């Protein structure tokens, strides 16, 4: 067992840290306030390979391992949760679905533009009436000759309004429920694909989230991704990967809260000394540091197992659950350590809390993660 990062992993971590501190830190508050997707950051992310993190070079990707992807997302999230979520949806969901389950023709058609940041990827599973119970989706795809016709709607889709390449899940055999769902890839401008307005959100405000209406959208057969009726099984495999990325985002936000707390506790004085000298504050910091380290180890383990080609449904759920809840606890304590200043926007800790809250909801709520963990544990496969 080796707990050391290798030289390549350390180098990518430094690259991501330098980039995030230089290019994200100065803008994160402004982006949060405006709530607008900062398009200008995309070419810079692409230049570093962050728009195609784990994709092979053949498709224009940076060909990083999952452990390195975890490192990049953590560093980005330390400075800007919105940008971390942008990378999570683009890399971890849309791109991965096309890469793992698409044909070689589809990979060559869609992935290079996504990796180059010329196109933004979106992945649509959730609907207005189905989130945790994703297999209850109501969007229908009916075969008519050489194409499918899709009708329905999607909700809370990251890049739903700014996206260019959409991977959408629809029911092809409603009577087979979760065994009757199929994935389709469509591009912006397809007749019947109607992106909605961006949602006004609590956190991750500069990442784009929108509903999508789908009305009589004709999709040729060669835009089916994976097998007919196999989309939901593929989706679960994608979420095993995506949850590691969301957990890394939580880790980055938790670490930012910890660092801000340490800095502030050393500067702020009460009763004639820095508050860092009070045991009550020290214990909060000790708990934050320990829980985040635990989250890091769970994330690295899940990412490492993914790099070994293993299924990680249990490990990914554990890592995401623990990292997101540890991050929320850390952000909560960070606000408390900052006292009244923690409650105002001049200090970033309230933003960290708002951004981290998404990690307990997106790609499966904490309740859903506990369902997955309990199922594995009780069935004895743990
Ligand atoms: C900012 C943002 C970005 C997102 N991006 C995407 C995206 O790109 N693509 C996409 O497809 N989706 C996306 N989502 C959707 C997200 O994955 C869902 O919101 C999430 O899965 C929860 O679904 P829901 O909102 O329908 O809540 P519900 O499923 O209605 O859940 C409501 C509550 O009930 C609980 N609950 C439900 N079932 C059970 C149960 N069996 N046992 C115990 N508790 C239960 C839930 O945990 C939750 O607390 C995004 C969401 C947000 C907020």
mmCIF file of N, CA, C and O in Angstrom, residues 300-351:
data_model
loop_
_atom_site.group_PDB
_atom_site.id
_atom_site.type_symbol
_atom_site.label_atom_id
_atom_site.label_comp_id
_atom_site.label_asym_id
_atom_site.label_seq_id
_atom_site.Cartn_x
_atom_site.Cartn_y
_atom_site.Cartn_z
ATOM 1 N N UNK A 300 -9.416 8.828 -2.661
ATOM 2 C CA UNK A 300 -8.241 8.268 -3.356
ATOM 3 C C UNK A 300 -8.426 6.767 -3.575
ATOM 4 O O UNK A 300 -8.068 6.228 -4.612
ATOM 5 N N UNK A 301 -8.981 6.085 -2.566
ATOM 6 C CA UNK A 301 -9.178 4.634 -2.715
ATOM 7 C C UNK A 301 -10.155 4.343 -3.854
ATOM 8 O O UNK A 301 -9.889 3.496 -4.728
ATOM 9 N N UNK A 302 -11.275 5.050 -3.877
ATOM 10 C CA UNK A 302 -12.261 4.806 -4.939
ATOM 11 C C UNK A 302 -11.649 5.115 -6.306
ATOM 12 O O UNK A 302 -11.839 4.362 -7.275
ATOM 13 N N UNK A 303 -10.900 6.229 -6.396
ATOM 14 C CA UNK A 303 -10.283 6.606 -7.680
ATOM 15 C C UNK A 303 -9.234 5.570 -8.090
ATOM 16 O O UNK A 303 -9.150 5.177 -9.260
ATOM 17 N N UNK A 304 -8.456 5.112 -7.128
ATOM 18 C CA UNK A 304 -7.419 4.112 -7.411
ATOM 19 C C UNK A 304 -8.070 2.819 -7.941
ATOM 20 O O UNK A 304 -7.609 2.230 -8.923
ATOM 21 N N UNK A 305 -9.153 2.408 -7.305
ATOM 22 C CA UNK A 305 -9.831 1.184 -7.761
ATOM 23 C C UNK A 305 -10.409 1.371 -9.158
ATOM 24 O O UNK A 305 -10.378 0.456 -9.987
ATOM 25 N N UNK A 306 -10.920 2.565 -9.447
ATOM 26 C CA UNK A 306 -11.389 2.854 -10.818
ATOM 27 C C UNK A 306 -10.223 2.714 -11.796
ATOM 28 O O UNK A 306 -10.380 2.159 -12.877
ATOM 29 N N UNK A 307 -9.055 3.211 -11.401
ATOM 30 C CA UNK A 307 -7.876 3.117 -12.283
ATOM 31 C C UNK A 307 -7.453 1.655 -12.510
ATOM 32 O O UNK A 307 -6.799 1.349 -13.499
ATOM 33 N N UNK A 308 -7.839 0.776 -11.577
ATOM 34 C CA UNK A 308 -7.549 -0.666 -11.745
ATOM 35 C C UNK A 308 -8.652 -1.351 -12.558
ATOM 36 O O UNK A 308 -8.657 -2.567 -12.696
ATOM 37 N N UNK A 309 -9.622 -0.571 -13.032
ATOM 38 C CA UNK A 309 -10.700 -1.131 -13.857
ATOM 39 C C UNK A 309 -11.783 -1.820 -13.048
ATOM 40 O O UNK A 309 -12.566 -2.607 -13.581
ATOM 41 N N UNK A 310 -11.849 -1.529 -11.737
ATOM 42 C CA UNK A 310 -12.842 -2.208 -10.890
ATOM 43 C C UNK A 310 -14.152 -1.420 -10.829
ATOM 44 O O UNK A 310 -14.166 -0.207 -10.994
ATOM 45 N N UNK A 311 -15.247 -2.100 -10.561
ATOM 46 C CA UNK A 311 -16.528 -1.454 -10.245
ATOM 47 C C UNK A 311 -16.423 -0.899 -8.829
ATOM 48 O O UNK A 311 -15.941 -1.604 -7.939
ATOM 49 N N UNK A 312 -16.897 0.307 -8.596
ATOM 50 C CA UNK A 312 -16.728 0.923 -7.271
ATOM 51 C C UNK A 312 -18.036 1.502 -6.746
ATOM 52 O O UNK A 312 -18.018 2.555 -6.110
ATOM 53 N N UNK A 313 -19.150 0.835 -6.987
ATOM 54 C CA UNK A 313 -20.440 1.406 -6.551
ATOM 55 C C UNK A 313 -20.419 1.703 -5.056
ATOM 56 O O UNK A 313 -20.831 2.782 -4.616
ATOM 57 N N UNK A 314 -19.938 0.749 -4.263
ATOM 58 C CA UNK A 314 -19.893 0.929 -2.809
ATOM 59 C C UNK A 314 -18.872 2.006 -2.427
ATOM 60 O O UNK A 314 -19.188 2.941 -1.683
ATOM 61 N N UNK A 315 -17.660 1.877 -2.958
ATOM 62 C CA UNK A 315 -16.581 2.799 -2.569
ATOM 63 C C UNK A 315 -16.893 4.233 -3.000
ATOM 64 O O UNK A 315 -16.595 5.185 -2.276
ATOM 65 N N UNK A 316 -17.499 4.383 -4.194
ATOM 66 C CA UNK A 316 -17.837 5.732 -4.672
ATOM 67 C C UNK A 316 -18.929 6.347 -3.814
ATOM 68 O O UNK A 316 -18.875 7.538 -3.473
ATOM 69 N N UNK A 317 -19.926 5.538 -3.451
ATOM 70 C CA UNK A 317 -21.028 6.049 -2.617
ATOM 71 C C UNK A 317 -20.485 6.451 -1.246
ATOM 72 O O UNK A 317 -20.846 7.506 -0.704
ATOM 73 N N UNK A 318 -19.617 5.618 -0.681
ATOM 74 C CA UNK A 318 -19.048 5.938 0.642
ATOM 75 C C UNK A 318 -18.226 7.222 0.573
ATOM 76 O O UNK A 318 -18.314 8.086 1.450
ATOM 77 N N UNK A 319 -17.407 7.332 -0.475
ATOM 78 C CA UNK A 319 -16.527 8.497 -0.597
ATOM 79 C C UNK A 319 -17.356 9.774 -0.784
ATOM 80 O O UNK A 319 -17.100 10.794 -0.145
ATOM 81 N N UNK A 320 -18.359 9.711 -1.652
ATOM 82 C CA UNK A 320 -19.185 10.913 -1.892
ATOM 83 C C UNK A 320 -19.980 11.289 -0.646
ATOM 84 O O UNK A 320 -20.030 12.463 -0.250
ATOM 85 N N UNK A 321 -20.596 10.300 -0.021
ATOM 86 C CA UNK A 321 -21.387 10.568 1.187
ATOM 87 C C UNK A 321 -20.514 11.225 2.253
ATOM 88 O O UNK A 321 -20.855 12.272 2.809
ATOM 89 N N UNK A 322 -19.380 10.593 2.530
ATOM 90 C CA UNK A 322 -18.554 11.077 3.635
ATOM 91 C C UNK A 322 -17.934 12.436 3.305
ATOM 92 O O UNK A 322 -17.942 13.350 4.140
ATOM 93 N N UNK A 323 -17.427 12.579 2.091
ATOM 94 C CA UNK A 323 -16.768 13.839 1.715
ATOM 95 C C UNK A 323 -17.763 15.002 1.728
ATOM 96 O O UNK A 323 -17.454 16.091 2.218
ATOM 97 N N UNK A 324 -18.971 14.772 1.210
ATOM 98 C CA UNK A 324 -19.919 15.892 1.139
ATOM 99 C C UNK A 324 -20.398 16.272 2.535
ATOM 100 O O UNK A 324 -20.513 17.465 2.846
ATOM 101 N N UNK A 325 -20.630 15.285 3.393
ATOM 102 C CA UNK A 325 -21.088 15.627 4.743
ATOM 103 C C UNK A 325 -19.949 16.220 5.575
ATOM 104 O O UNK A 325 -20.166 17.128 6.392
ATOM 105 N N UNK A 326 -18.724 15.727 5.369
ATOM 106 C CA UNK A 326 -17.569 16.304 6.084
ATOM 107 C C UNK A 326 -17.363 17.756 5.646
ATOM 108 O O UNK A 326 -17.034 18.627 6.457
ATOM 109 N N UNK A 327 -17.563 18.000 4.347
ATOM 110 C CA UNK A 327 -17.390 19.371 3.826
ATOM 111 C C UNK A 327 -18.431 20.309 4.427
ATOM 112 O O UNK A 327 -18.113 21.430 4.821
ATOM 113 N N UNK A 328 -19.671 19.856 4.500
ATOM 114 C CA UNK A 328 -20.719 20.704 5.081
ATOM 115 C C UNK A 328 -20.425 20.984 6.556
ATOM 116 O O UNK A 328 -20.555 22.116 7.034
ATOM 117 N N UNK A 329 -19.975 19.945 7.275
ATOM 118 C CA UNK A 329 -19.639 20.178 8.697
ATOM 119 C C UNK A 329 -18.488 21.182 8.795
ATOM 120 O O UNK A 329 -18.496 22.083 9.638
ATOM 121 N N UNK A 330 -17.494 21.040 7.915
ATOM 122 C CA UNK A 330 -16.337 21.947 7.946
ATOM 123 C C UNK A 330 -16.766 23.380 7.622
ATOM 124 O O UNK A 330 -16.335 24.332 8.277
ATOM 125 N N UNK A 331 -17.629 23.533 6.621
ATOM 126 C CA UNK A 331 -18.072 24.885 6.233
ATOM 127 C C UNK A 331 -18.901 25.511 7.348
ATOM 128 O O UNK A 331 -18.798 26.705 7.629
ATOM 129 N N UNK A 332 -19.720 24.689 7.973
ATOM 130 C CA UNK A 332 -20.543 25.157 9.083
ATOM 131 C C UNK A 332 -19.658 25.668 10.221
ATOM 132 O O UNK A 332 -19.868 26.758 10.760
ATOM 133 N N UNK A 333 -18.653 24.892 10.569
ATOM 134 C CA UNK A 333 -17.725 25.297 11.640
ATOM 135 C C UNK A 333 -16.924 26.523 11.217
ATOM 136 O O UNK A 333 -16.606 27.374 12.050
ATOM 137 N N UNK A 334 -16.595 26.599 9.937
ATOM 138 C CA UNK A 334 -15.830 27.760 9.456
ATOM 139 C C UNK A 334 -16.638 29.038 9.666
ATOM 140 O O UNK A 334 -16.100 30.057 10.101
ATOM 141 N N UNK A 335 -17.934 28.978 9.394
ATOM 142 C CA UNK A 335 -18.790 30.159 9.612
ATOM 143 C C UNK A 335 -18.792 30.493 11.105
ATOM 144 O O UNK A 335 -18.645 31.649 11.506
ATOM 145 N N UNK A 336 -18.899 29.459 11.941
ATOM 146 C CA UNK A 336 -18.930 29.682 13.391
ATOM 147 C C UNK A 336 -17.622 30.309 13.880
ATOM 148 O O UNK A 336 -17.627 31.247 14.681
ATOM 149 N N UNK A 337 -16.504 29.810 13.367
ATOM 150 C CA UNK A 337 -15.196 30.343 13.777
ATOM 151 C C UNK A 337 -15.064 31.811 13.361
ATOM 152 O O UNK A 337 -14.449 32.612 14.050
ATOM 153 N N UNK A 338 -15.669 32.158 12.239
ATOM 154 C CA UNK A 338 -15.611 33.544 11.765
ATOM 155 C C UNK A 338 -16.624 34.455 12.483
ATOM 156 O O UNK A 338 -16.648 35.662 12.219
ATOM 157 N N UNK A 339 -17.461 33.874 13.335
ATOM 158 C CA UNK A 339 -18.450 34.688 14.048
ATOM 159 C C UNK A 339 -19.321 35.475 13.075
ATOM 160 O O UNK A 339 -19.698 34.951 12.012
ATOM 161 N N UNK A 340 -19.588 36.729 13.404
ATOM 162 C CA UNK A 340 -20.445 37.564 12.551
ATOM 163 C C UNK A 340 -19.884 37.721 11.150
ATOM 164 O O UNK A 340 -20.630 37.768 10.165
ATOM 165 N N UNK A 341 -18.565 37.753 11.044
ATOM 166 C CA UNK A 341 -17.949 37.914 9.718
ATOM 167 C C UNK A 341 -18.208 36.695 8.827
ATOM 168 O O UNK A 341 -18.184 36.783 7.608
ATOM 169 N N UNK A 342 -18.441 35.564 9.461
ATOM 170 C CA UNK A 342 -18.737 34.355 8.676
ATOM 171 C C UNK A 342 -20.073 34.442 7.976
ATOM 172 O O UNK A 342 -20.343 33.689 7.034
ATOM 173 N N UNK A 343 -20.905 35.360 8.451
ATOM 174 C CA UNK A 343 -22.277 35.442 7.950
ATOM 175 C C UNK A 343 -22.417 36.481 6.847
ATOM 176 O O UNK A 343 -23.481 36.645 6.273
ATOM 177 N N UNK A 344 -21.336 37.184 6.577
ATOM 178 C CA UNK A 344 -21.429 38.206 5.524
ATOM 179 C C UNK A 344 -20.527 37.839 4.347
ATOM 180 O O UNK A 344 -19.562 37.086 4.499
ATOM 181 N N UNK A 345 -20.844 38.418 3.200
ATOM 182 C CA UNK A 345 -20.220 37.957 1.957
ATOM 183 C C UNK A 345 -18.796 38.439 1.751
ATOM 184 O O UNK A 345 -18.134 37.993 0.811
ATOM 185 N N UNK A 346 -18.348 39.352 2.610
ATOM 186 C CA UNK A 346 -16.980 39.834 2.466
ATOM 187 C C UNK A 346 -15.991 38.677 2.684
ATOM 188 O O UNK A 346 -14.911 38.647 2.117
ATOM 189 N N UNK A 347 -16.386 37.720 3.497
ATOM 190 C CA UNK A 347 -15.557 36.527 3.738
ATOM 191 C C UNK A 347 -16.151 35.366 2.932
ATOM 192 O O UNK A 347 -17.369 35.275 2.785
ATOM 193 N N UNK A 348 -15.288 34.474 2.427
ATOM 194 C CA UNK A 348 -15.807 33.482 1.470
ATOM 195 C C UNK A 348 -16.493 32.263 2.093
ATOM 196 O O UNK A 348 -17.058 31.458 1.379
ATOM 197 N N UNK A 349 -16.454 32.138 3.441
ATOM 198 C CA UNK A 349 -16.892 30.851 4.004
ATOM 199 C C UNK A 349 -18.375 30.560 3.794
ATOM 200 O O UNK A 349 -18.765 29.395 3.676
ATOM 201 N N UNK A 350 -19.200 31.620 3.739
ATOM 202 C CA UNK A 350 -20.628 31.347 3.484
ATOM 203 C C UNK A 350 -20.824 30.819 2.060
ATOM 204 O O UNK A 350 -21.669 29.980 1.815
ATOM 205 N N UNK A 351 -19.987 31.279 1.123
ATOM 206 C CA UNK A 351 -20.062 30.752 -0.257
ATOM 207 C C UNK A 351 -19.632 29.284 -0.293
ATOM 208 O O UNK A 351 -20.253 28.472 -0.984
#
